[in-house]
PDB file of C-alpha atoms in Angstrom:
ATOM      1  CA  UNK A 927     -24.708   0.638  10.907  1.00 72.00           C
ATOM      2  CA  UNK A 928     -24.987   0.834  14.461  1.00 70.00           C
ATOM      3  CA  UNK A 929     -25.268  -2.865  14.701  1.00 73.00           C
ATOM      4  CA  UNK A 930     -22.550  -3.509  13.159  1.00 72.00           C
ATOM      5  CA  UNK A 931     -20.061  -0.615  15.224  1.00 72.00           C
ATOM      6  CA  UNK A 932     -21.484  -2.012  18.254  1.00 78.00           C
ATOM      7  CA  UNK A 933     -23.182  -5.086  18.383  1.00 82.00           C
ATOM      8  CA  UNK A 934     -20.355  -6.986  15.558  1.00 84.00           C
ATOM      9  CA  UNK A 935     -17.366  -5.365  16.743  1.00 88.00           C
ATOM     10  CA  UNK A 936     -17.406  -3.855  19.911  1.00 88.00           C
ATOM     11  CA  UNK A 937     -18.416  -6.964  21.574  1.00 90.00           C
ATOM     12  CA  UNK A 938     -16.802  -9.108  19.911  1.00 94.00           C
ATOM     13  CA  UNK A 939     -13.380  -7.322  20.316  1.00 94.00           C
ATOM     14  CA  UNK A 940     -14.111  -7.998  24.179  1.00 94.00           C
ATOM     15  CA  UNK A 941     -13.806 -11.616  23.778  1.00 96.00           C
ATOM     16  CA  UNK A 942     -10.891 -11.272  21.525  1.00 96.00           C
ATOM     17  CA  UNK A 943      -9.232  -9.827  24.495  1.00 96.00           C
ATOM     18  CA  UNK A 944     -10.704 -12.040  26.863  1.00 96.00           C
ATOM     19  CA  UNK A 945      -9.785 -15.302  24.894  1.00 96.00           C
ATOM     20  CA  UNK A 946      -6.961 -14.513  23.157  1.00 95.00           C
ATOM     21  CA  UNK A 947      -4.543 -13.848  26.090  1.00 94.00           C
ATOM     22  CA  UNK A 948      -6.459 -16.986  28.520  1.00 94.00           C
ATOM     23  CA  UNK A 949      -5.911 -19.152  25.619  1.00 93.00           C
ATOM     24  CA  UNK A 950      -2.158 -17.813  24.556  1.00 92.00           C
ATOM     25  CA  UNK A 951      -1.271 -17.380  28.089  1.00 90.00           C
ATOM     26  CA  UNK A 952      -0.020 -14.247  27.252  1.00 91.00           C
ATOM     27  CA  UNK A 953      -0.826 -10.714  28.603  1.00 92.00           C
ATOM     28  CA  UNK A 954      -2.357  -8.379  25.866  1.00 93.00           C
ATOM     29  CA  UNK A 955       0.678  -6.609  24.366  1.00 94.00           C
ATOM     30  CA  UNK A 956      -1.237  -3.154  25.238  1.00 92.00           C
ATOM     31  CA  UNK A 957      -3.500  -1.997  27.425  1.00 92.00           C
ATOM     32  CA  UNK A 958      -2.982   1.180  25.937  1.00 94.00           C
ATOM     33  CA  UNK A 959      -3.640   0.655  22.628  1.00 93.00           C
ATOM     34  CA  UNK A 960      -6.742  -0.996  23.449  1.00 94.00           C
ATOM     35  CA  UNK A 961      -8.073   2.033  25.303  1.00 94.00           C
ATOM     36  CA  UNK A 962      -7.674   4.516  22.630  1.00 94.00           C
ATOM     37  CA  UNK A 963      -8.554   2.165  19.658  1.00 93.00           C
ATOM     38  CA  UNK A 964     -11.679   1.367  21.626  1.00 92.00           C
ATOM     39  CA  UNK A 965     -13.111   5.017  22.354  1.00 94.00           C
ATOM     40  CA  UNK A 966     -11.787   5.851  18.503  1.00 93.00           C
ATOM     41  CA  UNK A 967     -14.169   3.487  17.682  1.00 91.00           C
ATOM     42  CA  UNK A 968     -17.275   4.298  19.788  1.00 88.00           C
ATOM     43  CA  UNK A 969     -16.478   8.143  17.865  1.00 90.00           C
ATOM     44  CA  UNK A 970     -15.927   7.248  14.334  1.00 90.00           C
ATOM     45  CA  UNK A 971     -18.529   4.525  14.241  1.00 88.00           C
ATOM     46  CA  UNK A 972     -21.739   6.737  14.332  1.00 87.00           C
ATOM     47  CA  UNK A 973     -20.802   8.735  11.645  1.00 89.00           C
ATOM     48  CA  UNK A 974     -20.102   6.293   8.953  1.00 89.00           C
ATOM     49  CA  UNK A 975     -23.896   5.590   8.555  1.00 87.00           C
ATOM     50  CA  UNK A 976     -24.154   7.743   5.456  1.00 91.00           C
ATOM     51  CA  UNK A 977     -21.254   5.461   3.815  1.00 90.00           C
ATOM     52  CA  UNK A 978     -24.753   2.962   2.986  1.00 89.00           C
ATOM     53  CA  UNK A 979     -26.514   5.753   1.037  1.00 91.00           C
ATOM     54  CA  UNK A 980     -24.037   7.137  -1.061  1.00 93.00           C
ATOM     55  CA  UNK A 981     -25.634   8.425  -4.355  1.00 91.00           C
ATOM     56  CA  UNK A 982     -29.194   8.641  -3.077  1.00 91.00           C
ATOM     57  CA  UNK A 983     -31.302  11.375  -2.147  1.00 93.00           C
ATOM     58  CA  UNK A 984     -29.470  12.281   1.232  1.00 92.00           C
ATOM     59  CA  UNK A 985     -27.416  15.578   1.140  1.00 94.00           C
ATOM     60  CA  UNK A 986     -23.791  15.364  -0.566  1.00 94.00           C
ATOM     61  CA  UNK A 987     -22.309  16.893   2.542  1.00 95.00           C
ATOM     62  CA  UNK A 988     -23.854  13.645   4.541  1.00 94.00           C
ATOM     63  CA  UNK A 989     -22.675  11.518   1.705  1.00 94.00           C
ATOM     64  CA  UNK A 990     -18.705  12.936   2.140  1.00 95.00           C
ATOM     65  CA  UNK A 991     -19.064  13.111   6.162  1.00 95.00           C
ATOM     66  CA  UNK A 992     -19.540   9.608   6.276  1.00 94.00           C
ATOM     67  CA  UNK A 993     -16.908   8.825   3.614  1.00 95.00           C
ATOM     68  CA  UNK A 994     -14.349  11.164   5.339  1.00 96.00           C
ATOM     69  CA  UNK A 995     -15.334   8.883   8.808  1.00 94.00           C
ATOM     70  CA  UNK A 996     -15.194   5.469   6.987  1.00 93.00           C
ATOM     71  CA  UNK A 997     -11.650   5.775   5.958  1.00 95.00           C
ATOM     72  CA  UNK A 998     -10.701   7.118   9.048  1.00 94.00           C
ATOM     73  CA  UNK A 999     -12.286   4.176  11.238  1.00 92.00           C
ATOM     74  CA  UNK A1000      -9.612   1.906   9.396  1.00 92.00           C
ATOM     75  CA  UNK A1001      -6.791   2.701  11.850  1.00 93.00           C
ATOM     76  CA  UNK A1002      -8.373   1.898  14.754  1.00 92.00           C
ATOM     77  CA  UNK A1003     -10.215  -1.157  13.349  1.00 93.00           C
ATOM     78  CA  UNK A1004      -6.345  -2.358  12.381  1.00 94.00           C
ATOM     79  CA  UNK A1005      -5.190  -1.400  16.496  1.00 93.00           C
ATOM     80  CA  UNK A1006      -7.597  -3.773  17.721  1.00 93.00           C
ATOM     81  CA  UNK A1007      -6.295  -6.357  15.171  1.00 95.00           C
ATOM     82  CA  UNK A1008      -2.506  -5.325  15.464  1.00 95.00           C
ATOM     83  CA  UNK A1009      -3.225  -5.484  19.400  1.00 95.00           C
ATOM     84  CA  UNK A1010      -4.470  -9.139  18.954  1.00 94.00           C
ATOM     85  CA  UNK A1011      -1.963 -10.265  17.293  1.00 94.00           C
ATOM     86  CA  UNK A1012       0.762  -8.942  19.085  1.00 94.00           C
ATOM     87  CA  UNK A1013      -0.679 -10.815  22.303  1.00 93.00           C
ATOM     88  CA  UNK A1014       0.527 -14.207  20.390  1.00 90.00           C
ATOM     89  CA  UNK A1015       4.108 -12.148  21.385  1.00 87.00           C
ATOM     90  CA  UNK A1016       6.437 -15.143  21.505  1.00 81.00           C
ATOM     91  CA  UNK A1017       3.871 -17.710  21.548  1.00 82.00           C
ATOM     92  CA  UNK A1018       3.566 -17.828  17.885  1.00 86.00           C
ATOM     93  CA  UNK A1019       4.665 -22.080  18.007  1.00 85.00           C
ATOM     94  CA  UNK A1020       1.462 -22.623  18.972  1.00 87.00           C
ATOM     95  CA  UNK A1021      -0.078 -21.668  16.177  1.00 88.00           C
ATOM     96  CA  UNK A1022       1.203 -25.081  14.528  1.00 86.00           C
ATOM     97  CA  UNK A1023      -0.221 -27.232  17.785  1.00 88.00           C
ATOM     98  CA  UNK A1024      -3.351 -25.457  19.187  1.00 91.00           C
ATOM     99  CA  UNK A1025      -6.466 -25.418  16.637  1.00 93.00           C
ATOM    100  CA  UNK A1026      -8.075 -23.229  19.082  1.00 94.00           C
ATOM    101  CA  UNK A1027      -5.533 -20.521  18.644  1.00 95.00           C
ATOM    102  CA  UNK A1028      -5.436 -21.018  14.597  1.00 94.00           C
ATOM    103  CA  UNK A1029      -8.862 -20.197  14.755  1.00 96.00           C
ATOM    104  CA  UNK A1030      -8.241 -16.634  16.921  1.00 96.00           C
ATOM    105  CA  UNK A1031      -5.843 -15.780  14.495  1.00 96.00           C
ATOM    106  CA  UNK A1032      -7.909 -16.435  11.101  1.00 96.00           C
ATOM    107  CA  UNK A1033     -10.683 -14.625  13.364  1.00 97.00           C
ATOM    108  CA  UNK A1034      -8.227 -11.780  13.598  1.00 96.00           C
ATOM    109  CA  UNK A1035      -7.082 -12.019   9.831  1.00 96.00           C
ATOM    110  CA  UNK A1036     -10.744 -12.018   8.522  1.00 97.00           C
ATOM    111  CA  UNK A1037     -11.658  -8.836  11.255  1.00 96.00           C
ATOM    112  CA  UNK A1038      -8.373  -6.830   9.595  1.00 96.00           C
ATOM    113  CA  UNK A1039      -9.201  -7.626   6.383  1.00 95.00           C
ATOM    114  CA  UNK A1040     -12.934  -6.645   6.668  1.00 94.00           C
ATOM    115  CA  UNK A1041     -11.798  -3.410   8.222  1.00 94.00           C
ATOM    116  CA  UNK A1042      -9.985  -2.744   5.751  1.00 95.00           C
ATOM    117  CA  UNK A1043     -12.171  -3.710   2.864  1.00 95.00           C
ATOM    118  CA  UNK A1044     -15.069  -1.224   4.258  1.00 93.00           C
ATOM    119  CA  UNK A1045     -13.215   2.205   4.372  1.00 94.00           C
ATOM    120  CA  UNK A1046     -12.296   1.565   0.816  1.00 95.00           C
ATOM    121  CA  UNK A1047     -16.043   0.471  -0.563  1.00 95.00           C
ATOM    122  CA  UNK A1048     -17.140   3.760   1.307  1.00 95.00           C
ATOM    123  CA  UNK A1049     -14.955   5.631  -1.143  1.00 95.00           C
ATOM    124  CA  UNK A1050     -17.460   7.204  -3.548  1.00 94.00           C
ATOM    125  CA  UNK A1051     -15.425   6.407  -6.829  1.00 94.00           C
ATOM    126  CA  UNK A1052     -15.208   2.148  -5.614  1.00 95.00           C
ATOM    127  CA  UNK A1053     -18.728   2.630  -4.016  1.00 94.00           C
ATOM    128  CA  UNK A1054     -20.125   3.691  -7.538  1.00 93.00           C
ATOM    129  CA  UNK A1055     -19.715   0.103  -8.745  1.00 94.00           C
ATOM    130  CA  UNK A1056     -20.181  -2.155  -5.388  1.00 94.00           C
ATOM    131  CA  UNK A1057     -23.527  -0.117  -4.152  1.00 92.00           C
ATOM    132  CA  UNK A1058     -26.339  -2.409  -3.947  1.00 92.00           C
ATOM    133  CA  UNK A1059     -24.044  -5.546  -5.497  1.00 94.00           C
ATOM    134  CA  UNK A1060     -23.235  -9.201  -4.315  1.00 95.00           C
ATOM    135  CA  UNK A1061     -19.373  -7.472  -3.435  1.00 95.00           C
ATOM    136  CA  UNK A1062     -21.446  -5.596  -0.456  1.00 94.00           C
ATOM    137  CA  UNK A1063     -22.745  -9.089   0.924  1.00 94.00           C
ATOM    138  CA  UNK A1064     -19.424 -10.616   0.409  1.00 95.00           C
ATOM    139  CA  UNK A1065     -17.808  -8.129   2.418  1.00 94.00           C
ATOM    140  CA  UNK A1066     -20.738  -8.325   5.198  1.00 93.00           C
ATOM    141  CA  UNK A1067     -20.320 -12.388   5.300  1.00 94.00           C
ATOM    142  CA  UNK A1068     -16.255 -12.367   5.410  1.00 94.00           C
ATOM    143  CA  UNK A1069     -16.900 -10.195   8.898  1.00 93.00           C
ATOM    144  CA  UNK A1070     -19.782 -11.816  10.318  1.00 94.00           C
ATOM    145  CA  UNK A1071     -18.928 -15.856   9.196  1.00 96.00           C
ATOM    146  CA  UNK A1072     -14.700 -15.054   9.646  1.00 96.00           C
ATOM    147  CA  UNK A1073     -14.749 -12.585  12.327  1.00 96.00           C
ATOM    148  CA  UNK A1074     -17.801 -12.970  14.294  1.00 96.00           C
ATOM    149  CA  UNK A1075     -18.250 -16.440  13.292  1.00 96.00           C
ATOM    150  CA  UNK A1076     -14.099 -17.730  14.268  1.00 97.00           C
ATOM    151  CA  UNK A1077     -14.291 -16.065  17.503  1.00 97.00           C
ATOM    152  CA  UNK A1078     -17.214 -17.091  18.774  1.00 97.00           C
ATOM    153  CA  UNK A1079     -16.079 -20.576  17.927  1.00 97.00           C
ATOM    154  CA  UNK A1080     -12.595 -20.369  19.447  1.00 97.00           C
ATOM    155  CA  UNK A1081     -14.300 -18.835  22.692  1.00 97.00           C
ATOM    156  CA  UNK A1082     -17.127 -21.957  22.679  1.00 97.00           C
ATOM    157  CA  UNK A1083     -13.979 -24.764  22.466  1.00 96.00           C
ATOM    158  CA  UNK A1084     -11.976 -22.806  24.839  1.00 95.00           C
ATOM    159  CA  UNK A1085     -15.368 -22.472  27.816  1.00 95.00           C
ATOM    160  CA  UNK A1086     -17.001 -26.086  27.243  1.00 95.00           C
ATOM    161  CA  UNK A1087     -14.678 -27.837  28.757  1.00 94.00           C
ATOM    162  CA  UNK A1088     -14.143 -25.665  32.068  1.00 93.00           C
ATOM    163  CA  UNK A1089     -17.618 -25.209  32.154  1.00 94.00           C
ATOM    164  CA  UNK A1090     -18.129 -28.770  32.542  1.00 93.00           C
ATOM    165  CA  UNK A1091     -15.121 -29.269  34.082  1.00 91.00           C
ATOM    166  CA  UNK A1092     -13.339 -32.014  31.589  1.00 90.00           C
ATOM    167  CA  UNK A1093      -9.974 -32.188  30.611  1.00 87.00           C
ATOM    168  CA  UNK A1094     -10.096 -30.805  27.090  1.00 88.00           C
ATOM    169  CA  UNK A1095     -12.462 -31.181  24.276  1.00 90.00           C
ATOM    170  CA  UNK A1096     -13.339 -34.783  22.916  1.00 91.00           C
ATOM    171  CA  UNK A1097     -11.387 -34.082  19.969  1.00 91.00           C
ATOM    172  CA  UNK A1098      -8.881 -31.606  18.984  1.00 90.00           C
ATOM    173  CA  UNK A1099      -8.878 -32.886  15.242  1.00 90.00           C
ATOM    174  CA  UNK A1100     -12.602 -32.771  15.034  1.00 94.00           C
ATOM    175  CA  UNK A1101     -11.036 -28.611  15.837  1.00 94.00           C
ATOM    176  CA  UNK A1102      -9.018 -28.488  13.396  1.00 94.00           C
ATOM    177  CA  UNK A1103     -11.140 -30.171  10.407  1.00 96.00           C
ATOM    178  CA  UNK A1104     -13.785 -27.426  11.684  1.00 97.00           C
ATOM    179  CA  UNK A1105     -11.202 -24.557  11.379  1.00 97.00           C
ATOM    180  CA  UNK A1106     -10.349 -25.835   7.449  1.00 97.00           C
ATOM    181  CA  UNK A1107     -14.149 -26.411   7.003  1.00 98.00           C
ATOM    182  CA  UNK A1108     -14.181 -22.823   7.913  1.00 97.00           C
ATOM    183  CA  UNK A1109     -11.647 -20.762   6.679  1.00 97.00           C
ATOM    184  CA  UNK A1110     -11.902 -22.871   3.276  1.00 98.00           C
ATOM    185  CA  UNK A1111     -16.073 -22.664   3.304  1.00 98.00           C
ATOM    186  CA  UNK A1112     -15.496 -18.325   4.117  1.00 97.00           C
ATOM    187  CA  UNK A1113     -13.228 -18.091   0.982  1.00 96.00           C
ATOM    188  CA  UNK A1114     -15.764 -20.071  -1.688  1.00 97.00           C
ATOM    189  CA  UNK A1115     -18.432 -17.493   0.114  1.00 97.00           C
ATOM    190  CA  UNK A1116     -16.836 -14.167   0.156  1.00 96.00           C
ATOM    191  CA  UNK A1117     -14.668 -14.210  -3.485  1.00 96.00           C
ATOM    192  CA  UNK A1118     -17.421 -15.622  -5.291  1.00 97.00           C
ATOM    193  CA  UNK A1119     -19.980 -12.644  -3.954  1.00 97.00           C
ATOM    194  CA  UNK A1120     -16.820 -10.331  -4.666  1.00 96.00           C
ATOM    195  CA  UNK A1121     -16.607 -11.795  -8.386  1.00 96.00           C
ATOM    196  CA  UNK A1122     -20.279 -11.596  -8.941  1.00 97.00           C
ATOM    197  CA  UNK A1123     -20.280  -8.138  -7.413  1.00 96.00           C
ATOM    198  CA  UNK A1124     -18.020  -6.865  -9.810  1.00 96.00           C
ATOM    199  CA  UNK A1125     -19.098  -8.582 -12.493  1.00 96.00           C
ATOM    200  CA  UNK A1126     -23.219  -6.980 -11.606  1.00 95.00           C
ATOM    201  CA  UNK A1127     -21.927  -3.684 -11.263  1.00 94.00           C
ATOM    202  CA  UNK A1128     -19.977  -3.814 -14.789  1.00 95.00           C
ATOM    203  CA  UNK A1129     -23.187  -4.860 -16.103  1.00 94.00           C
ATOM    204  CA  UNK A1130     -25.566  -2.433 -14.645  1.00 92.00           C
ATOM    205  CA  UNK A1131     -23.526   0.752 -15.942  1.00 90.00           C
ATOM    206  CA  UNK A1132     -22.667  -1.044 -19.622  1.00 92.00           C
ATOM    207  CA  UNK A1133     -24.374   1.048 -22.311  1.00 92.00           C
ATOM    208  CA  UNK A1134     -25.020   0.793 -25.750  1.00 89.00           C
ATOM    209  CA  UNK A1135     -24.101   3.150 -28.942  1.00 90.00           C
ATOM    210  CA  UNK A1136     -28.015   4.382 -28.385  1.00 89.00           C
ATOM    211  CA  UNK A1137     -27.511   5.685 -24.942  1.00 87.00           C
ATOM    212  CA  UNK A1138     -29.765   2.386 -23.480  1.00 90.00           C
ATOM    213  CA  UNK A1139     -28.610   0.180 -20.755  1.00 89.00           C
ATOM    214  CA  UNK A1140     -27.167  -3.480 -22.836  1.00 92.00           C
ATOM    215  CA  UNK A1141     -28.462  -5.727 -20.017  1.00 92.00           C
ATOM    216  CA  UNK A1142     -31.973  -6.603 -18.538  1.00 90.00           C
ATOM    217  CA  UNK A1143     -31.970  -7.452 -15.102  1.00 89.00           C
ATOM    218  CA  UNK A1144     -33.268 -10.903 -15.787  1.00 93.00           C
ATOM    219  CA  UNK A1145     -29.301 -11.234 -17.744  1.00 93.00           C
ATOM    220  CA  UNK A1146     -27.696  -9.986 -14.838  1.00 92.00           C
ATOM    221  CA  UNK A1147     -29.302 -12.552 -12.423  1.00 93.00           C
ATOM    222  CA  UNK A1148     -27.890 -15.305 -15.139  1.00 95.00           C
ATOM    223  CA  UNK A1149     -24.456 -14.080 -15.459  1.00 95.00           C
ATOM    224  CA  UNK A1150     -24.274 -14.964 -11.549  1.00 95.00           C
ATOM    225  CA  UNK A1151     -25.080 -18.217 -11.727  1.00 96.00           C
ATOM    226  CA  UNK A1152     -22.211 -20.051 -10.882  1.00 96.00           C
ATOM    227  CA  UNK A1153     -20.655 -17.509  -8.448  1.00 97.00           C
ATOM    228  CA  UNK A1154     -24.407 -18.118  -6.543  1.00 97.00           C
ATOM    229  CA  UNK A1155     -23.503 -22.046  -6.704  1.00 98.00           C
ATOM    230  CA  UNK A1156     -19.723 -21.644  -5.620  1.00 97.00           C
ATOM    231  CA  UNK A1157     -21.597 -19.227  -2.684  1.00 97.00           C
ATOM    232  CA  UNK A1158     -23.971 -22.137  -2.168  1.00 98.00           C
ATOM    233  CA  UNK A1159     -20.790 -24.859  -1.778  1.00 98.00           C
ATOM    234  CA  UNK A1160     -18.731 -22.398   0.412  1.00 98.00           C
ATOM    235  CA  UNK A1161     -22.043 -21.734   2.627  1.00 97.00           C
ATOM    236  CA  UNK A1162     -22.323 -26.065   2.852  1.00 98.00           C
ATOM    237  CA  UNK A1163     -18.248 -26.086   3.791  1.00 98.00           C
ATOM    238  CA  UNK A1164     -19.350 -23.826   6.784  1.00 98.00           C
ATOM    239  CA  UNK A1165     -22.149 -25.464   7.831  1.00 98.00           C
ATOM    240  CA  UNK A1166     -20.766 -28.655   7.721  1.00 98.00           C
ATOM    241  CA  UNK A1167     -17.895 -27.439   9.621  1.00 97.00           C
ATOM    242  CA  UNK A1168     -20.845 -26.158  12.606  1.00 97.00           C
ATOM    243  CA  UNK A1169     -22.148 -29.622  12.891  1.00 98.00           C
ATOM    244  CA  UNK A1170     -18.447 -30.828  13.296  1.00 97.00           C
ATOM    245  CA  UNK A1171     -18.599 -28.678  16.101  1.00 97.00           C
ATOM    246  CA  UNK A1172     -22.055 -29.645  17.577  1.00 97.00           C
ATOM    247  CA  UNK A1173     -20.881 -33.605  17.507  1.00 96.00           C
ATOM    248  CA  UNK A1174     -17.499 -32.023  19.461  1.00 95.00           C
ATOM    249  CA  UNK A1175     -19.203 -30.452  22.423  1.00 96.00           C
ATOM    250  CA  UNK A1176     -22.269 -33.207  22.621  1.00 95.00           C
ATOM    251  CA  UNK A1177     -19.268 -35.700  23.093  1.00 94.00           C
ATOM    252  CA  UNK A1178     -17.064 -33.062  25.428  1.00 93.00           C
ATOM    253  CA  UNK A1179     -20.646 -33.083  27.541  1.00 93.00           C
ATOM    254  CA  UNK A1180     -20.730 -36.643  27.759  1.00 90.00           C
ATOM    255  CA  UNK A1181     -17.386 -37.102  29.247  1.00 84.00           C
ATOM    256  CA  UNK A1182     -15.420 -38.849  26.377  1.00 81.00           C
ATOM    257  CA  UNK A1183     -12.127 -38.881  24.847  1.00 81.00           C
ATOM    258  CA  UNK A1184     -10.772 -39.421  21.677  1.00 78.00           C
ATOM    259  CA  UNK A1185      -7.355 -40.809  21.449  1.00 75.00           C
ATOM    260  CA  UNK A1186      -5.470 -39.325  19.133  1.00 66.00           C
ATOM    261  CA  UNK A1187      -1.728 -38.682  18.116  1.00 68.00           C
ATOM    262  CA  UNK A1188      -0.297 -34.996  18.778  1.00 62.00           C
ATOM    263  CA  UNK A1189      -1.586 -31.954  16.192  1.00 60.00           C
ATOM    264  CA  UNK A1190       1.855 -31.350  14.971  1.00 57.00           C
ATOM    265  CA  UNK A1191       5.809 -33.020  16.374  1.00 54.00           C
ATOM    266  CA  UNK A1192       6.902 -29.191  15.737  1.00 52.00           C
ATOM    267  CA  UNK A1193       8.756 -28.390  19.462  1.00 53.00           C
ATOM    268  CA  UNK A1194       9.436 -24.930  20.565  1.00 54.00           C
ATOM    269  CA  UNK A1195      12.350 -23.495  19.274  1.00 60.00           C
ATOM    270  CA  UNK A1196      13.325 -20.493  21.554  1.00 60.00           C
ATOM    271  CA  UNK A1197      15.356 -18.790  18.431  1.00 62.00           C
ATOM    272  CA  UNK A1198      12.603 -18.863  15.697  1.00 57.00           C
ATOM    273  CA  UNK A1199       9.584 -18.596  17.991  1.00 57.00           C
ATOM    274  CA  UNK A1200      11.533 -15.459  20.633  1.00 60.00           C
ATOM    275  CA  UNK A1201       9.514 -12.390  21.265  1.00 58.00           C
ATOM    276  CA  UNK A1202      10.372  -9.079  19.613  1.00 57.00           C
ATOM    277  CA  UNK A1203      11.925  -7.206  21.888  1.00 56.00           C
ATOM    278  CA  UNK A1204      13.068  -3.177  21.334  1.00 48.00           C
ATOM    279  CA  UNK A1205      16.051  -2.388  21.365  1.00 50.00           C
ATOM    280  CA  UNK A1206      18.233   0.898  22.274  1.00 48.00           C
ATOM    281  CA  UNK A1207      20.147   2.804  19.598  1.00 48.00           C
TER     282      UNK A1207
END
């Protein structure tokens, strides 16, 4: 569990702070929230371990100490995310222009939503029917392919072209058919493990009138079949939407161009798109 505390979140929350506010041209909306969501983290994070190995031969006390940390870690999982977020502070209008920032945001979306899907499968009564399911490895893949997997992406468009010094990407379309590719490929993934997930742990605890289990494992595996395809077409969407990508940056590399007409004719309109701004009583 360490690798995920520390090597899928901790790291990756640096380039969401790093990116975010370059690519917003904003300043983060709080330095301190960042500082105590961050060493709230680095605590909570090596105790939630035991959340994995709930009803299994390690000591009840283990079992509840990591469950007590799990659901605690939410809130600041969500300051990280909330902090994020607030950065786009009054440059929300370029959400509807910038692919690059739609994809920061769905990073930040999938990382909140993860975050908060976790603390409640480490709840003993919800992790009694998603421990060793498909709903576990649906909740794994929406972090690592939408969080991990979005960032990393937004960060790669936002450095090849300063890197190599050209004047933006080749495309900015080819960005935003990669961010539907994406977002649409992570959905088709992640609710068709949660569905099958469900659906296996239904199956595993169903008993008969005689006290014996109704299903084989062998009719468990079948009942999944079409959630594993629709996991199968979501995994292709996502891939597909990766070699979009690679064609982007091999053409960014060689120095082209594609001309092409503006993302979006939306203009900035100073009354919808203002920043919040507190106000005295």
């Amino acid at each position: 569990h360490n690798a995920v505390g520390f090597f899928l979140t901790a790291g990756f929350l640096a380039m969401m702070y790093y990116f975010v506010p370059k690519q917003a041209e904003r300043p983060i909306y709080s330095y301190r929230l960042s500082i105590i969501h961050f060493w709230a983290l680095i605590f909570m994070y090596i105790w939630a371990g035991p959340h994995h190995l709930h009803y299994t031969a390690l000591p009840d006390w283990a079992q509840t100490l990591g469950m007590v940390f799990s659901v605690m870690l939410w809130m600041p999982s969500w300051g990280g995310m909330i902090n994020g977020l607030m950065t786009l502070n009054g440059a929300w209008d370029k959400v509807r222009t910038d692919p690059i920032i739609r994809m920061m945001v769905m990073a930040l979306a999938f990382y909140g939503m993860a975050t908060f899907e976790g603390p409640m499968l480490s709840i003993k009564a919800v992790n009694s029917l998603s421990h060793y399911t498909d709903w576990t490895i649906g909740h794994v893949h929406a972090g690592a392919l939408g969080w991990n997997g979005m960032i990393t992406f937004a960060a790669l468009y936002y450095l090849v072209p300063r890197l190599w010094k050209r004047e933006r990407m080749y495309s900015l379309r080819m960005i935003n058919w990669h961010f539907w590719l994406a977002t649409v490929g992570i959905v088709f993934y992640a609710a068709s493990m949660w569905v099958a997930g469900i659906t296996q742990g239904l199956m595993w605890r169903e008993y008969g009138p005689d006290g014996y289990l109704v299903n084989s494992f062998a009719d468990t595996v079948a009942a999944l079949f079409e959630m594993y395809v629709l996991r199968a077409f979501g995994g292709l969407l996502y891939l597909t939407g990766a070699l979009v990508m690679t064609y982007n940056i091999w053409m960014t590399l060689a120095g082209k161009l594609r001309e092409e007409q503006p993302m979006s004719d939306a203009a900035y309109d100073a009354e919808q798109d203002r920043p919040f701004v507190a106000t005295a009583n």
